[in-house]
CSV table of C-alpha atoms in Angstrom, one decimal:
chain,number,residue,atom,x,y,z
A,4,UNK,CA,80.6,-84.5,31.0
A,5,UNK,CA,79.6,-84.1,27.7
A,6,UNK,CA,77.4,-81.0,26.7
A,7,UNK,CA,74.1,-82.7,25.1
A,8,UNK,CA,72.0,-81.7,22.3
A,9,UNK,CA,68.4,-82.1,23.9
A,10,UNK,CA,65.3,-81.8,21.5
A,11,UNK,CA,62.1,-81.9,23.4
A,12,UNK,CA,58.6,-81.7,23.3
A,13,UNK,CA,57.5,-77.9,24.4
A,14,UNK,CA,54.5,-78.9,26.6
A,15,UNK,CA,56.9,-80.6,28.8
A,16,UNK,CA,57.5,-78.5,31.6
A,17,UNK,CA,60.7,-77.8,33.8
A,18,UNK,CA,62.6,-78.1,30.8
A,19,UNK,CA,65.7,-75.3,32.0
A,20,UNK,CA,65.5,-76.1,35.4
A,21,UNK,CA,66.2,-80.1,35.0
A,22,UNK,CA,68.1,-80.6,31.9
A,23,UNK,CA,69.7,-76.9,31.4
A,24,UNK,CA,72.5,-78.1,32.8
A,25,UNK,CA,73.3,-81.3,30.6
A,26,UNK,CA,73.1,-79.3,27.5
A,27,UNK,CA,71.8,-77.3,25.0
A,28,UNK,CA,67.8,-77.7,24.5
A,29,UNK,CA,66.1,-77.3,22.0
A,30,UNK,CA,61.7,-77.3,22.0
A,31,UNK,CA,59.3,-78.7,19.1
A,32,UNK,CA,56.4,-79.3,18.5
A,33,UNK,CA,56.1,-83.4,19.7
A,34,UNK,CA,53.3,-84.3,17.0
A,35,UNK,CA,55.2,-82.3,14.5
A,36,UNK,CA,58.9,-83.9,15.0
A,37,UNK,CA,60.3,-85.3,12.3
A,38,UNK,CA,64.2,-86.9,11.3
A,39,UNK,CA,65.8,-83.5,10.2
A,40,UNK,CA,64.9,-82.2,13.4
A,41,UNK,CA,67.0,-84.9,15.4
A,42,UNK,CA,70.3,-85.0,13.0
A,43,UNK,CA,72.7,-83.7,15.5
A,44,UNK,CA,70.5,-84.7,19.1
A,45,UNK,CA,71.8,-86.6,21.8
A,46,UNK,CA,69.0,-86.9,23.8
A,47,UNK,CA,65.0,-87.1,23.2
A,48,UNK,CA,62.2,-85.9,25.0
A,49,UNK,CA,58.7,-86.5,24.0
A,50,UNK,CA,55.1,-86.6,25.3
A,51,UNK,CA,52.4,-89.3,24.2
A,52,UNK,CA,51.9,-87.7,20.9
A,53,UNK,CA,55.2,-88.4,19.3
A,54,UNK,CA,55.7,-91.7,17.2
A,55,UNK,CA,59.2,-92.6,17.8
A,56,UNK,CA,60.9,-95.6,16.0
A,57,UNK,CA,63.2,-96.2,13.1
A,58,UNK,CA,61.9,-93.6,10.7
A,59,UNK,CA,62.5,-91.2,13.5
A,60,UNK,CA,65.4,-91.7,14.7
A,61,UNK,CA,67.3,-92.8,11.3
A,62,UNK,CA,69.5,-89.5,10.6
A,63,UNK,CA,70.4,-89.1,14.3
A,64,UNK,CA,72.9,-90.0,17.0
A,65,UNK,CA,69.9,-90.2,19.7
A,66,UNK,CA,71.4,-92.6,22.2
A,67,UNK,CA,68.1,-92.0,25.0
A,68,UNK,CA,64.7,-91.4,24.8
A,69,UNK,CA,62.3,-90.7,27.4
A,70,UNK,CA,58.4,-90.1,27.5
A,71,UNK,CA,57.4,-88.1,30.2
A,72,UNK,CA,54.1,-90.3,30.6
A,73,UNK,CA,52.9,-93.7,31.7
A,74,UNK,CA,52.2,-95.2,28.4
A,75,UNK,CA,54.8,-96.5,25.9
A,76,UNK,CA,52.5,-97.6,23.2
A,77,UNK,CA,54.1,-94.9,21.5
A,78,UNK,CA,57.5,-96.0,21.4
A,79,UNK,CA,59.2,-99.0,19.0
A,80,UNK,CA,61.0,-100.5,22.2
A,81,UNK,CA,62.6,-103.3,19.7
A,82,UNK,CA,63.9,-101.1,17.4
A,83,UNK,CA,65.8,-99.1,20.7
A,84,UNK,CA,67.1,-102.6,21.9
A,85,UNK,CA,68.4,-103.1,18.0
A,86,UNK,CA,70.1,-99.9,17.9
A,87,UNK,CA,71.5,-99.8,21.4
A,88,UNK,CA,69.2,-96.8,22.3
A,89,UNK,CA,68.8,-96.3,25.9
A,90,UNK,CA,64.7,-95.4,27.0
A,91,UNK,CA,62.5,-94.7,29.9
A,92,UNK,CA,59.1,-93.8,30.7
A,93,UNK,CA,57.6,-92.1,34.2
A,94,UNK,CA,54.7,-94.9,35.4
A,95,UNK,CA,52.7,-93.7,37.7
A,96,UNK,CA,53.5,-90.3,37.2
A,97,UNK,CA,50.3,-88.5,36.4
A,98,UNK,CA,48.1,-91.4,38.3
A,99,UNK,CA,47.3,-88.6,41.0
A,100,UNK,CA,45.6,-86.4,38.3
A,101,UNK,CA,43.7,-89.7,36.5
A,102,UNK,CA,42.5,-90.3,39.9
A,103,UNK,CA,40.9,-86.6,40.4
A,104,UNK,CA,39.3,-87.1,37.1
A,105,UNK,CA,37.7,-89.8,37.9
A,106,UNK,CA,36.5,-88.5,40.9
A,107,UNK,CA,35.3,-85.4,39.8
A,108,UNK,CA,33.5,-87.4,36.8
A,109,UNK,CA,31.8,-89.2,39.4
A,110,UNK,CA,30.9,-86.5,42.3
A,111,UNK,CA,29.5,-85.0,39.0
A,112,UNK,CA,27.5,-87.7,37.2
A,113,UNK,CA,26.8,-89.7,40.0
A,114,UNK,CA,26.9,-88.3,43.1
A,115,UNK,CA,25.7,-91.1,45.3
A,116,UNK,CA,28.8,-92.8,43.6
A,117,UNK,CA,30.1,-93.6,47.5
A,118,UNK,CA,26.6,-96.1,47.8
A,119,UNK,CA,27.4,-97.7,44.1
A,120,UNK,CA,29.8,-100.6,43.1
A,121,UNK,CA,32.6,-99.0,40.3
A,122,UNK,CA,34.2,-101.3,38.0
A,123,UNK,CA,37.8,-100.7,37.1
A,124,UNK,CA,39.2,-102.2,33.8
A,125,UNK,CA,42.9,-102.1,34.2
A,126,UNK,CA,44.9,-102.3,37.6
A,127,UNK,CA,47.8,-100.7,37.0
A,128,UNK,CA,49.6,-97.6,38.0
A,129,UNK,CA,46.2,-95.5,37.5
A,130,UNK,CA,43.9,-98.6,38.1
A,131,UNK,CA,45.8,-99.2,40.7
A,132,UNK,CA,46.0,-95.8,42.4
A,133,UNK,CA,41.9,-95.7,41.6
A,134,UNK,CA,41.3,-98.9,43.5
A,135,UNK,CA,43.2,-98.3,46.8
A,136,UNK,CA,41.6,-94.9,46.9
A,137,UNK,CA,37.9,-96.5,46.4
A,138,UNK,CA,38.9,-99.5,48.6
A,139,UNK,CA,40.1,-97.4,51.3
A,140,UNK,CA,36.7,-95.3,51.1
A,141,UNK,CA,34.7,-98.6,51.6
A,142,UNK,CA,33.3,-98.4,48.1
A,143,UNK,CA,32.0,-101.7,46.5
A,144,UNK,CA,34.4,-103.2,43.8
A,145,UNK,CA,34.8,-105.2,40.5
A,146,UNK,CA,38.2,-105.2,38.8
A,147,UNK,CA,39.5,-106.3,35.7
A,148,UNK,CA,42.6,-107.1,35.2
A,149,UNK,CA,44.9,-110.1,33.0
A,150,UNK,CA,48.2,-109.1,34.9
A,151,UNK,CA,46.5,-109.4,38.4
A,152,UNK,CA,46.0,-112.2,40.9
A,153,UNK,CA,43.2,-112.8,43.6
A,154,UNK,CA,45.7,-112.5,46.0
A,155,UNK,CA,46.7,-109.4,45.6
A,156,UNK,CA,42.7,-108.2,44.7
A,157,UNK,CA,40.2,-110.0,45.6
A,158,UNK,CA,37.7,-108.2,44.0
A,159,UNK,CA,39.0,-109.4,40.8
A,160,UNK,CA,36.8,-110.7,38.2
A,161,UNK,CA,36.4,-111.3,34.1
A,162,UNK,CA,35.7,-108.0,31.8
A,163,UNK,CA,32.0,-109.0,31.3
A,164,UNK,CA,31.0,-109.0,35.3
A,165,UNK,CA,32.9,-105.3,35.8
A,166,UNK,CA,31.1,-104.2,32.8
A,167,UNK,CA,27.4,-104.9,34.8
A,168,UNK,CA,28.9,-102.1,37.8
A,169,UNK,CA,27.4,-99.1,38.2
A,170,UNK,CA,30.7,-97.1,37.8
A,171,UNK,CA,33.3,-98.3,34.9
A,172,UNK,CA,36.5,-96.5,34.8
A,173,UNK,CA,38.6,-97.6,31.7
A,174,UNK,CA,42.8,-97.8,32.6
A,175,UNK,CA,44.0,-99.8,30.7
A,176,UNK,CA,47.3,-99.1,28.2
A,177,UNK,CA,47.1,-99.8,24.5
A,178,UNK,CA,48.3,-103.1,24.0
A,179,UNK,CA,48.1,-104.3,20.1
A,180,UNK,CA,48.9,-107.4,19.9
A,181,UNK,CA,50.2,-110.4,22.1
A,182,UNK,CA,47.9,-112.9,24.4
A,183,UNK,CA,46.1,-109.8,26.1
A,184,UNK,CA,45.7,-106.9,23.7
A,185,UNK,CA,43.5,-103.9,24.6
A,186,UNK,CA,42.6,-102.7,21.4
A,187,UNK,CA,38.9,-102.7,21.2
A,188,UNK,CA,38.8,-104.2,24.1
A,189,UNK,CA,35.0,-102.9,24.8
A,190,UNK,CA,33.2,-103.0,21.6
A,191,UNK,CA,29.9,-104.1,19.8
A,192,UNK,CA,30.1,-107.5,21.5
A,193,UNK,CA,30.6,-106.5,25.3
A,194,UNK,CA,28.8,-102.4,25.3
A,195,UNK,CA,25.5,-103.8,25.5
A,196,UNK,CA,26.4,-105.5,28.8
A,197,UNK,CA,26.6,-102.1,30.4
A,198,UNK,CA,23.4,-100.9,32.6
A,199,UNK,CA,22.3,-98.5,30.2
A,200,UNK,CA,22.0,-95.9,33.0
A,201,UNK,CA,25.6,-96.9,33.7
A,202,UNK,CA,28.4,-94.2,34.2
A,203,UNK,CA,31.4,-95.3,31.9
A,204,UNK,CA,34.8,-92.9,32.3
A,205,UNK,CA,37.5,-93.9,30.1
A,206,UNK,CA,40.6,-92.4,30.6
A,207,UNK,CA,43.5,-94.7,29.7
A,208,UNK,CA,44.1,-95.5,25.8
A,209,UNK,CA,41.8,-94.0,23.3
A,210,UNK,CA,42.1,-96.9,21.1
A,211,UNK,CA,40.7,-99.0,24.1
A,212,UNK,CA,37.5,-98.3,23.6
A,213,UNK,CA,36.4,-98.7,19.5
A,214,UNK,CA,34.2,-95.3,19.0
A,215,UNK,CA,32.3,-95.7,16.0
A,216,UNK,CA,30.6,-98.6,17.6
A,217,UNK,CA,30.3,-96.6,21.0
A,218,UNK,CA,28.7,-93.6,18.8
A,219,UNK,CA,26.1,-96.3,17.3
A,220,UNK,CA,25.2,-97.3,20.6
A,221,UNK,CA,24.9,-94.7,22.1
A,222,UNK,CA,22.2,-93.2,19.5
A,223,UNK,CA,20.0,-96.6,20.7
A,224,UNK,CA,21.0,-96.2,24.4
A,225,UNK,CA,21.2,-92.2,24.9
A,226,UNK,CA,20.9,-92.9,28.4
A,227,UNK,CA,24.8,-94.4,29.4
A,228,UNK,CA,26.1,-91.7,30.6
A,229,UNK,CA,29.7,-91.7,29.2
A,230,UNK,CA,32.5,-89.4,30.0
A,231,UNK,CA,35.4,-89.9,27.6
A,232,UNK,CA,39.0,-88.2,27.6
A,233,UNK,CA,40.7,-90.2,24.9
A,234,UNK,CA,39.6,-90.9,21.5
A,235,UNK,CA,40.7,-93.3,18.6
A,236,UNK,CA,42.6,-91.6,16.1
A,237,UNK,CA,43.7,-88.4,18.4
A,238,UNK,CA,43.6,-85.0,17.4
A,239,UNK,CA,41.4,-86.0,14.2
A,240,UNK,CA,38.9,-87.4,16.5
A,241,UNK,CA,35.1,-88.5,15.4
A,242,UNK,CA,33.5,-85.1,16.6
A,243,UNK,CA,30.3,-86.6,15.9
A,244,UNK,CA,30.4,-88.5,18.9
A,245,UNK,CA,30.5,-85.0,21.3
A,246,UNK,CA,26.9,-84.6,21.2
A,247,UNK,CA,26.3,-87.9,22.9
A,248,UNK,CA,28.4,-87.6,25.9
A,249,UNK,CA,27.9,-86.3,28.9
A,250,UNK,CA,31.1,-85.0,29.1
A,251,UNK,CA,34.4,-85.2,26.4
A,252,UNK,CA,37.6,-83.7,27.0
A,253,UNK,CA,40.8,-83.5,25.1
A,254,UNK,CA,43.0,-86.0,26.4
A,255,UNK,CA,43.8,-84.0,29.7
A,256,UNK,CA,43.0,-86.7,32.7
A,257,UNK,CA,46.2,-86.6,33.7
A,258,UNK,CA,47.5,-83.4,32.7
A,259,UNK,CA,47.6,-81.8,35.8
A,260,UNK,CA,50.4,-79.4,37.0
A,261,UNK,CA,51.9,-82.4,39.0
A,262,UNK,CA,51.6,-85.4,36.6
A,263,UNK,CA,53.3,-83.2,34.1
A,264,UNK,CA,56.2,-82.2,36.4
A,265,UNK,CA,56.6,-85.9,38.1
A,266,UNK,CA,57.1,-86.8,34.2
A,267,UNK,CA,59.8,-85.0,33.6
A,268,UNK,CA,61.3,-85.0,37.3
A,269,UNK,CA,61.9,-89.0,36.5
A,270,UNK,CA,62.7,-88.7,33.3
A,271,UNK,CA,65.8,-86.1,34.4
A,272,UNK,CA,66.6,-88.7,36.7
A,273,UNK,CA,66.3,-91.8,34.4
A,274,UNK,CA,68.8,-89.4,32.1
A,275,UNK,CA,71.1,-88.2,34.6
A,276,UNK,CA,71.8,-92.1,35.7
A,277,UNK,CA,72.5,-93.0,32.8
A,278,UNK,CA,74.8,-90.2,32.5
A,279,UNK,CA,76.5,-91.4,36.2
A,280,UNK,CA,76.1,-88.3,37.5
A,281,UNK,CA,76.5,-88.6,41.1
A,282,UNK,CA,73.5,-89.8,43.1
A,283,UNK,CA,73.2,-87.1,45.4
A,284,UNK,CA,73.8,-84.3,42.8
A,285,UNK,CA,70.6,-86.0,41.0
A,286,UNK,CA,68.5,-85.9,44.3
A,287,UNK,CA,69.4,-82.1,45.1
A,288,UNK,CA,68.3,-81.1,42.0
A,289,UNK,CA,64.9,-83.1,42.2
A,290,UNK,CA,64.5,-81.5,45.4
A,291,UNK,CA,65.3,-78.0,44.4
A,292,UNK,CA,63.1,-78.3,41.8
A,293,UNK,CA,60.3,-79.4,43.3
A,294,UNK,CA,60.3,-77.3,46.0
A,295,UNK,CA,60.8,-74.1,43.6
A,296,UNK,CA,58.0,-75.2,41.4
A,297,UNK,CA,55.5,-76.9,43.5
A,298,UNK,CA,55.4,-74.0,46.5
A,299,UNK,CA,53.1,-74.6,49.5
A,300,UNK,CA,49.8,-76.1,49.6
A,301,UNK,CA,46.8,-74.5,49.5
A,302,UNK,CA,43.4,-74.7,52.4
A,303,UNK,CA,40.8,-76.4,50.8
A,304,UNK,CA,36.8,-75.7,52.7
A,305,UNK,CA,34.2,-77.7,51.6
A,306,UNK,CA,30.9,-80.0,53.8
A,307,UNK,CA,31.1,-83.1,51.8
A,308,UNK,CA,34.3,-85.0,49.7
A,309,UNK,CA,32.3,-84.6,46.4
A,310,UNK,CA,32.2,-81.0,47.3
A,311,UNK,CA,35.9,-81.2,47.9
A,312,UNK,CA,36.8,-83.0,44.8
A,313,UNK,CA,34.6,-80.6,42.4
A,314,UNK,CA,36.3,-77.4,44.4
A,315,UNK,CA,39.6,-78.2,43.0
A,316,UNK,CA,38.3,-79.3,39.4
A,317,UNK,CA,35.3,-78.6,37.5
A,318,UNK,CA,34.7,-81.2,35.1
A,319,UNK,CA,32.5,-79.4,33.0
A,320,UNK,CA,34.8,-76.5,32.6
A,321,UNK,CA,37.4,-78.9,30.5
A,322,UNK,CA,33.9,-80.3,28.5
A,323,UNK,CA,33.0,-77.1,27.2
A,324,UNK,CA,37.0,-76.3,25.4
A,325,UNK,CA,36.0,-79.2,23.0
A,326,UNK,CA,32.6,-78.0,22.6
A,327,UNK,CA,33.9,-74.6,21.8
A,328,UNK,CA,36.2,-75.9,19.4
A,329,UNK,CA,33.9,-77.5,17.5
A,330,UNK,CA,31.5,-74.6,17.5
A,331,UNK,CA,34.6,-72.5,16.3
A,332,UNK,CA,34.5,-74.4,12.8
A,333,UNK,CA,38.3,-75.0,13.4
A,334,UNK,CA,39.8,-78.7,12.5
A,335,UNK,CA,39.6,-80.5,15.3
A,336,UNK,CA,42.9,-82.4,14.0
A,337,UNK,CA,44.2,-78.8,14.9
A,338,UNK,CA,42.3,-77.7,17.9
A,339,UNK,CA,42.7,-80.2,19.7
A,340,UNK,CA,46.5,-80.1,20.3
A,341,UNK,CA,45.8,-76.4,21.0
A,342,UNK,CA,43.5,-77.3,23.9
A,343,UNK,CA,46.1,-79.2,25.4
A,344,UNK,CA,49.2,-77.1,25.0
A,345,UNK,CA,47.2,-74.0,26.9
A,346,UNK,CA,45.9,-76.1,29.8
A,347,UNK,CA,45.3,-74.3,33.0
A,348,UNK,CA,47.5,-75.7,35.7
A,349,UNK,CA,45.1,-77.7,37.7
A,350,UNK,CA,46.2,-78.8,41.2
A,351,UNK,CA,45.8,-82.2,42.1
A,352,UNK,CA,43.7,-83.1,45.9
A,353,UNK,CA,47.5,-83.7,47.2
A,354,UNK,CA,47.9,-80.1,47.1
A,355,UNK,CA,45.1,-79.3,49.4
A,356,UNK,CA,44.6,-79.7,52.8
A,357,UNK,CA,42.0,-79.3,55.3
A,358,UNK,CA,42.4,-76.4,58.1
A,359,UNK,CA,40.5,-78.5,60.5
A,360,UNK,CA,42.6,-81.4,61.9
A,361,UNK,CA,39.6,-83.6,62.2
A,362,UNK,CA,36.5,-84.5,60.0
A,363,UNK,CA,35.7,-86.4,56.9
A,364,UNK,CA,37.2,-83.8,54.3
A,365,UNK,CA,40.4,-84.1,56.5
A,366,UNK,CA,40.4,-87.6,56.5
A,367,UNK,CA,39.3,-87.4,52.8
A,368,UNK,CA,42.7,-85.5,52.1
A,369,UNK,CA,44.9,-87.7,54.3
A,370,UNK,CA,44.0,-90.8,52.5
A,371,UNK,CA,44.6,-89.4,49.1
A,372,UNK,CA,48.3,-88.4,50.2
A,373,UNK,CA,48.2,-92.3,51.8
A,374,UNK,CA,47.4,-94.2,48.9
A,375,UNK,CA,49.5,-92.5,46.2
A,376,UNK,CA,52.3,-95.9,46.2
């Protein structure tokens, strides 16, 4: 087999363990890559941050790309197809970690959230994950969703009617253009629909929502309790906007220690296929590496699921890195990345479990294990 050249963004984890056997690798910056660095790469690794298309690519032999993430917005998918450039994402990967967000931005802001009817724009892998969780809790639900059919939700609906629920958790991808784009896809015509004591949790596409119109709202309706975790124009986002929320964080929802390592685990075996490496060579080294990375799980105690879901992550904690930032005086175009390269290495619910073989917090665990396909 052919030793690789492999550039690759350095907040992707599992790096050696994966791919140090295909080839040399070398980490960069992923918002920071430009052509020279890719004039003798094989292979390319990148997070959401990284543009890569034509200008890119133009000095280099790069014959496959994956992002270790769900969305592709980031990626010029004709340009690959013109240049015979093989790609591949990781859907679903870090849906597990979205979902815990959410949770947690609920148990937090609106703890009765269980009695309460939540609105989900977007049903896909996240959306998706989101809804069978809720659904499987009984929760009441409104979905939103182009790509959908009643048949396979029956709690779907148009945007307007989700936006009246007293939950609304935004999933959607960034979509430009075409007969369903998502760009400012809730804006000045469709935010005053919201209950203005409405919780609204955005954690998909920062582009989804538009957030100068948002910020103007929000100084007339101070009450919406909004929890945002991506932003138009990220890292240089509108800082002004921080003051106004009840909770911001920098892009993280689904940067959990598992979302980040199912990323590259199926983008290694994306790679490796299209390298014909035998199937069961591919599978051993999954398996070796998750079981070396992920180790055992941990006992989780806790009286109540909110409990539960706020002892393994505290919302609040990830609020206060942006409000710190800004505080510091340092660009947030800057501190921003920083906040998400040193990360702690949160632990999504499936890596809890309840000592008690019975009771709701048991159950509670079980069914987030049950509903993650």
């Amino acid at each position: 087999m052919t030793h690789l050249r492999i550039v690759a963004d350095e907040n992707i984890p599992a790096l050696e363990p994966l791919f140090g056997d295909l080839g040399d690798i070398i980490k960069l910056p992923g918002r920071h890559m430009c052509a020279d660095d890719l004039v003798d790469a094989d292979v390319l690794l990148v997070r959401s941050v990284t543009k890569v298309n034509k200008a890119l690519l133009s000095k280099s032999r790069v014959k496959f790309v994956g992002t270790c993430t769900i969305g592709t917005d980031h990626l010029d998918k004709h340009y690959f197809n013109e240049a015979g450039i093989n790609w591949s994402a990781a859907p679903g990967c870090n849906a597990g970690g979205v979902v815990q967000y959410a949770l947690a931005a609920m148990a937090t802001y609106s703890p009765d959230w269980s009695s309460k009817t939540v609105g989900i724009v977007g049903c896909g892998n996240v959306g998706g994950r989101l809804y069978r969780t809720l659904k499987a809790l009984g929760v009441a639900l409104k979905v939103s969703d182009p790509h959908k059919s009643s048949t396979d939700i029956p709690e779907l609906t148009t945007l307007d009617d989700v936006l009246t629920a007293d939950i609304i958790c935004v999933h959607t991808p960034l979509i430009r253009e075409g007969e369903h784009p998502t760009e400012n896809l809730i804006n000045a015509a469709n935010l005053p629909v919201i209950n203005p004591n409405a919780l609204l949790i955005s954690a998909g596409r920062g582009e989804v929502i538009d957030n100068q119109v948002l910020y103007e709202h929000l100084k007339s309706t101070p009450t919406l309790n909004v929890v945002l975790d991506v932003w138009s124009g990220e890292p240089d986002i509108l800082t002004p906007l921080m003051p106004w929320l009840r909770c911001g964080t920098p892009h993280i929802a689904g940067y959990s220690f598992e979302g980040k390592l199912n990323g590259s685990l199926m983008i290694y075996q994306a790679l490796a296929e299209s390298l014909a490496i035998d199937p069961l060579a591919i599978n051993a080294r999954l398996d070796a590496v998750k079981r070396e990375i992920l180790g055992e799980q941990e006992a989780l105690a806790a009286n109540s699921i909110n409990e539960a879901v706020l002892a393994t992550y505290n919302l609040k904690a990830d609020h206060q890195l942006i409000e710190q930032a800004i505080e510091s005086g340092e660009p947030m175009k800057t501190a921003f990345d920083k906040l998400r390269k040193a990360y702690w290495q949160r632990r999504e619910l499936g890596h809890y479990y309840c000592p008690q073989k019975s009771g709701k917090i048991f159950d509670f665990l079980q069914l987030v294990n049950s509903v993650k396909k």
